[in-house]
Short mmCIF file of C-alpha atoms in Angstrom, two decimals:
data_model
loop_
_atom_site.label_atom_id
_atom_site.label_comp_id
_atom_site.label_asym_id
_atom_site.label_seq_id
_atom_site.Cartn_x
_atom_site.Cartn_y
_atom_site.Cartn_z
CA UNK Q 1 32.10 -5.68 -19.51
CA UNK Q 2 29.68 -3.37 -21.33
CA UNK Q 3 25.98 -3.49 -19.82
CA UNK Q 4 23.46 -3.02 -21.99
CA UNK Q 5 21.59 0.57 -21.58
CA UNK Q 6 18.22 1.15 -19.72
CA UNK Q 7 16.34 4.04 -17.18
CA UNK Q 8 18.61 2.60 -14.96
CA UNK Q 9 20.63 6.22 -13.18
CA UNK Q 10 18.46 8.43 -10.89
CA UNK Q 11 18.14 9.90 -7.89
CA UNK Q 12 20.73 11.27 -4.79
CA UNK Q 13 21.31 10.67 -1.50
CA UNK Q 14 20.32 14.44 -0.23
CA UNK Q 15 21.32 16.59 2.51
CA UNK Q 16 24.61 14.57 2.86
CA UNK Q 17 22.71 12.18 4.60
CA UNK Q 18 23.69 8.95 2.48
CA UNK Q 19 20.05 7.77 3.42
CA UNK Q 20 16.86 7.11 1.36
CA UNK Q 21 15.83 8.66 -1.91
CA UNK Q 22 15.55 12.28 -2.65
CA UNK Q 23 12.38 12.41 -3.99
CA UNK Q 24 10.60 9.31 -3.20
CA UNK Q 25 7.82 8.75 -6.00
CA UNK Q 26 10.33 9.52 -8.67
CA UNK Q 27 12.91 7.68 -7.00
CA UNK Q 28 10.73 4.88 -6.25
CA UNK Q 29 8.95 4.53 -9.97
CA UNK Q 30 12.09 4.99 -11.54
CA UNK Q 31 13.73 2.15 -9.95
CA UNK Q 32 9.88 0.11 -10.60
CA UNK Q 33 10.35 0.50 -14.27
CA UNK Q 34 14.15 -0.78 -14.10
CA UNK Q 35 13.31 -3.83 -12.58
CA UNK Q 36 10.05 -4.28 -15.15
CA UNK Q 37 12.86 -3.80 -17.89
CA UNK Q 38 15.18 -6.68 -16.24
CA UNK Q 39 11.97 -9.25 -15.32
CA UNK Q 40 10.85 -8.58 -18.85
CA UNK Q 41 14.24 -9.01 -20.19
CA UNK Q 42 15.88 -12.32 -18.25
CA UNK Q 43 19.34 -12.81 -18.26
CA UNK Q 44 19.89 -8.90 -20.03
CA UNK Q 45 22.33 -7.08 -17.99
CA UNK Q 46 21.51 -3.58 -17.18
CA UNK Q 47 22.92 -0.49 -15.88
CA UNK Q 48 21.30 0.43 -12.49
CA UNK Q 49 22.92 3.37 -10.74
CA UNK Q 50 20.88 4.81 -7.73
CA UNK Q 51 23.39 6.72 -6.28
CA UNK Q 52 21.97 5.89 -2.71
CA UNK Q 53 24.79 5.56 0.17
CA UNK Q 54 23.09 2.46 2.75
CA UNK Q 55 25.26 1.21 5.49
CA UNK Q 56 27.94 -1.25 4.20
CA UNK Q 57 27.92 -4.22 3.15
CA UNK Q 58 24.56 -3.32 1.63
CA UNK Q 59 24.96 -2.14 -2.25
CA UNK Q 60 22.77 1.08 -3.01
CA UNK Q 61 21.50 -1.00 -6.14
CA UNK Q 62 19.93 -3.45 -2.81
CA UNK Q 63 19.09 -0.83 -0.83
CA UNK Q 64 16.79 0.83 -3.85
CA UNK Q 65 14.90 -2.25 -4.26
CA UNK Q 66 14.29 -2.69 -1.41
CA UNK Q 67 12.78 0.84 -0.52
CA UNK Q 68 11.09 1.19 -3.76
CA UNK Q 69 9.39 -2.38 -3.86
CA UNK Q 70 9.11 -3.48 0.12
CA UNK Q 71 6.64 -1.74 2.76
CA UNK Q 72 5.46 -2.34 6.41
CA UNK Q 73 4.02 -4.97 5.43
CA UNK Q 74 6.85 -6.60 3.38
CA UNK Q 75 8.90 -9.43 5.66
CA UNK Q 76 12.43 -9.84 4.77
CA UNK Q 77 15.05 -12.03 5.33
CA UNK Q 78 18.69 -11.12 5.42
CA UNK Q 79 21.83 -13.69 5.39
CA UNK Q 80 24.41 -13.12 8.06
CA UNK Q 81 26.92 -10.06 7.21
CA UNK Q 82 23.57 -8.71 7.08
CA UNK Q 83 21.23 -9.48 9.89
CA UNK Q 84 24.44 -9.16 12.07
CA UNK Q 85 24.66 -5.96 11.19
CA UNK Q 86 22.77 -3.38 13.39
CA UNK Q 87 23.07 -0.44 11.28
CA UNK Q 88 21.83 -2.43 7.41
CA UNK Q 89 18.57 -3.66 9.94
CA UNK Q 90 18.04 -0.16 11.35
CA UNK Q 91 17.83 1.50 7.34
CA UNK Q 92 15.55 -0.86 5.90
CA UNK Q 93 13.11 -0.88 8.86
CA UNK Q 94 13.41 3.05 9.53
CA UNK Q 95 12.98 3.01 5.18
CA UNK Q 96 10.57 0.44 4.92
CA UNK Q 97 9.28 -0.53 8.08
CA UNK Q 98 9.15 -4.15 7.01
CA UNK Q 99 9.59 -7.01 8.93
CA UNK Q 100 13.07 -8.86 9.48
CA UNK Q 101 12.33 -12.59 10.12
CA UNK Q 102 14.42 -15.30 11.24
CA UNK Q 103 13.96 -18.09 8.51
CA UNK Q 104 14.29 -17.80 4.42
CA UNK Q 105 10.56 -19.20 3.86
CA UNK Q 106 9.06 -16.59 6.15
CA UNK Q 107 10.39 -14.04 3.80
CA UNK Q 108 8.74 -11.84 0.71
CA UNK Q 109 12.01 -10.55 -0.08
CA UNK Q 110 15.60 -12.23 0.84
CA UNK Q 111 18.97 -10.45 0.66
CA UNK Q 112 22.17 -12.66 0.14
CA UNK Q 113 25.21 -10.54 0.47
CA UNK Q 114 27.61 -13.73 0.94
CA UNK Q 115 26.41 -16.29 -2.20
CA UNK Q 116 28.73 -19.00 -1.36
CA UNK Q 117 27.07 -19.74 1.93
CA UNK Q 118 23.55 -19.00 1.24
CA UNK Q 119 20.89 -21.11 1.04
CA UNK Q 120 19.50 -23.69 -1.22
CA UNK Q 121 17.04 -22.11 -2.80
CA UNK Q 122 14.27 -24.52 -2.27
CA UNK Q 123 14.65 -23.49 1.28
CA UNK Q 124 12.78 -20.30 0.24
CA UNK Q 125 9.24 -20.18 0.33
CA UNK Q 126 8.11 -21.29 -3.20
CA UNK Q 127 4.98 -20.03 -2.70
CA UNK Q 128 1.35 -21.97 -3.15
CA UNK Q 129 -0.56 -23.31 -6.19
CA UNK Q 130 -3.26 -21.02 -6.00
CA UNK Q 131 -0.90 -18.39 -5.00
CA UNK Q 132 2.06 -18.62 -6.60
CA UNK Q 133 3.46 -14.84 -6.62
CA UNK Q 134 3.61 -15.35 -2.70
CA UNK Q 135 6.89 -16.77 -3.38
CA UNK Q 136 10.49 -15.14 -2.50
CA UNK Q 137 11.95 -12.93 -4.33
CA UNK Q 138 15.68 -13.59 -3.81
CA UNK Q 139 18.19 -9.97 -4.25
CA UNK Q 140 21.83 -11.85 -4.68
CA UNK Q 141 24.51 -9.08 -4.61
CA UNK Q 142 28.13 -10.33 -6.74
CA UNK Q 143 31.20 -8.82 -7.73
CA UNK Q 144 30.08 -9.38 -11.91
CA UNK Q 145 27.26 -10.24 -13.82
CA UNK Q 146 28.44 -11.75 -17.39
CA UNK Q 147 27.05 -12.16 -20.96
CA UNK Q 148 28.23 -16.09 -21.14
CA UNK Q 149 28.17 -18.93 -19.49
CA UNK Q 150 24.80 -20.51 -18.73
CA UNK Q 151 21.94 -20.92 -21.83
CA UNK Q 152 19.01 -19.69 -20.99
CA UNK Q 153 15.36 -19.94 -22.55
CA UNK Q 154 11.80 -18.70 -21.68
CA UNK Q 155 9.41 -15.67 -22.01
CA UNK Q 156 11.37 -12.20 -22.48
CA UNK Q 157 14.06 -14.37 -24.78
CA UNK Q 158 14.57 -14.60 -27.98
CA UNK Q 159 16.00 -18.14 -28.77
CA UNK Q 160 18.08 -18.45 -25.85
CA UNK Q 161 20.64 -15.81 -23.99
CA UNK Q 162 24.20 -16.42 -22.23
CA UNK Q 163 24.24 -14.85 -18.71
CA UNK Q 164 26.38 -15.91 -15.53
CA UNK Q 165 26.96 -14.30 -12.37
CA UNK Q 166 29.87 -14.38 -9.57
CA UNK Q 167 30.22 -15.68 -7.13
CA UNK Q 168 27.62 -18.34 -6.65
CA UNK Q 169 27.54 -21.78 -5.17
CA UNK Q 170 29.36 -24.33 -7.49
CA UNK Q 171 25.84 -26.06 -7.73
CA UNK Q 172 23.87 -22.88 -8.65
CA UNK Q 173 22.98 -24.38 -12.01
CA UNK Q 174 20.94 -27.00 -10.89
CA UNK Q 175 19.47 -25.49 -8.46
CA UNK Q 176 18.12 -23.09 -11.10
CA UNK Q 177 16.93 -26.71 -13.25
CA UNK Q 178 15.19 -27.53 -9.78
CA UNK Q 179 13.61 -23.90 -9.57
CA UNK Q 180 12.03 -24.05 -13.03
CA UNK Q 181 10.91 -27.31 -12.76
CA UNK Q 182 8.27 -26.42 -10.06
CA UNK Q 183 6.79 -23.55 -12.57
CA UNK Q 184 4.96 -21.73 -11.53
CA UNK Q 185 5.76 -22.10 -8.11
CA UNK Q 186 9.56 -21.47 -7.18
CA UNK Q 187 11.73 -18.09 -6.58
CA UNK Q 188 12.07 -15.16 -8.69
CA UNK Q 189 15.75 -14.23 -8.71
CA UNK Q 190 17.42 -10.63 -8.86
CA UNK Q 191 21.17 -10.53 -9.35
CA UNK Q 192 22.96 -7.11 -8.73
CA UNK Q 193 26.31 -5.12 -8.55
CA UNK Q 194 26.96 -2.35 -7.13
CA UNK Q 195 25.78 -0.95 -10.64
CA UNK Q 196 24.40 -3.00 -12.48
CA UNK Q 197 20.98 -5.30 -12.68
CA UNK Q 198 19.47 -8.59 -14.19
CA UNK Q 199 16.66 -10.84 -13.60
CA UNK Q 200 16.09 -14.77 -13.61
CA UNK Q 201 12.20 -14.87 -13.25
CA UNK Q 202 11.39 -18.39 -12.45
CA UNK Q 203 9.90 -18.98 -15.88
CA UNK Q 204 13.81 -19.22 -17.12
CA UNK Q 205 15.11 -22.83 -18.13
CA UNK Q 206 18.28 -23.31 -18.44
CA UNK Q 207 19.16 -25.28 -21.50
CA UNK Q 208 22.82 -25.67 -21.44
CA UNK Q 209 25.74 -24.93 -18.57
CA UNK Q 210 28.56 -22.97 -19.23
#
């Protein structure tokens, strides 16, 4: 498929070290202003090439979220290939220095690597009435992201968008009817490949399945 174009290359790993940006402001504000592009764009697929190298399973697209939006204050939450994984939970906090916790509705940021076992997303914390940008933000990493399927509607769209994503939990859909139906609490949702990027902000309703 053909993604549509954006700031979305930058960056190296430096010194042969696979770790981290090489210049971190840059680094870290050019990856800023790709996410702006997808939030403000739901559904738009993007390329988003960061040319990081973070322990595997992790995609670099992840891992430059992560550093450029998480700090030591940030608490995370990571599914099971990756909170089993000793070196993914050594890079983010030596990156970072965030938080891992044990439970999705703990978390300011989660990271599903496996989507047909993660959770419901209701089980993230949906944040509060008079705080609702406390909520998760949930980074779901899939093979493809796809210009059909689903019919979408909401701020950033004009008339209404076809986006779908794989793999994802047969019931994905109406979870996301559930999600938008609690506006404007509920999760903010970023789907990547290893290079590529889009957005479902929870302001997206989904008017039709594909």
């Amino acid at each position: 498929m053909t993604a549509s174009s954006s700031p979305g290359t930058f960056g190296s790993a430096g010194s042969g070290t696979g770790h981290g940006f090489a210049s971190l402001a840059h680094d870290s504000q050019a990856v800023f202003r790709t996410v702006m592009h997808a939030i403000a764009r739901p559904g738009t697929i993007s390329t988003f090439d960061p040319r990081l190298q973070p322990p595997e399973p992790l995609f670099a697209t992840t891992a430059a979220l992560v550093l450029a939006l998480a700090d030591f204050e940030t608490t995370i939450w990571l599914d099971a290939p990756l909170a089993e994984n000793g070196a993914v939970r050594d890079y983010l906090k030596f990156h970072c220095g965030s938080r891992i916790v044990a439970h999705p509705h703990e978390a300011a940021f989660a990271i599903v690597s496996r989507p047909a076992t993660m959770p419901q997303l209701i089980r993230f914390n949906q944040g509060l009435p008079a705080f609702p940008d406390r909520s998760t933000t949930v980074i779901v990493e899939v093979e493809a992201l796809y210009p059909e399927g689903w019919r979408l509607h909401g701020p950033g769209i004009k008339d209404d968008i076809a986006f779908s994503a794989a793999p994802l939990p047969a019931d994905f859909g109406g979870q996301l009817v559930l999600n938008r139906d609690q506006f404007p609490l509920g999760v903010d949702l970023i789907f990547v490949t290893a290079t590529e990027i889009a957005a479902l902000p929870r302001s997206v309703r989904l008017i039709r399945g594909g």
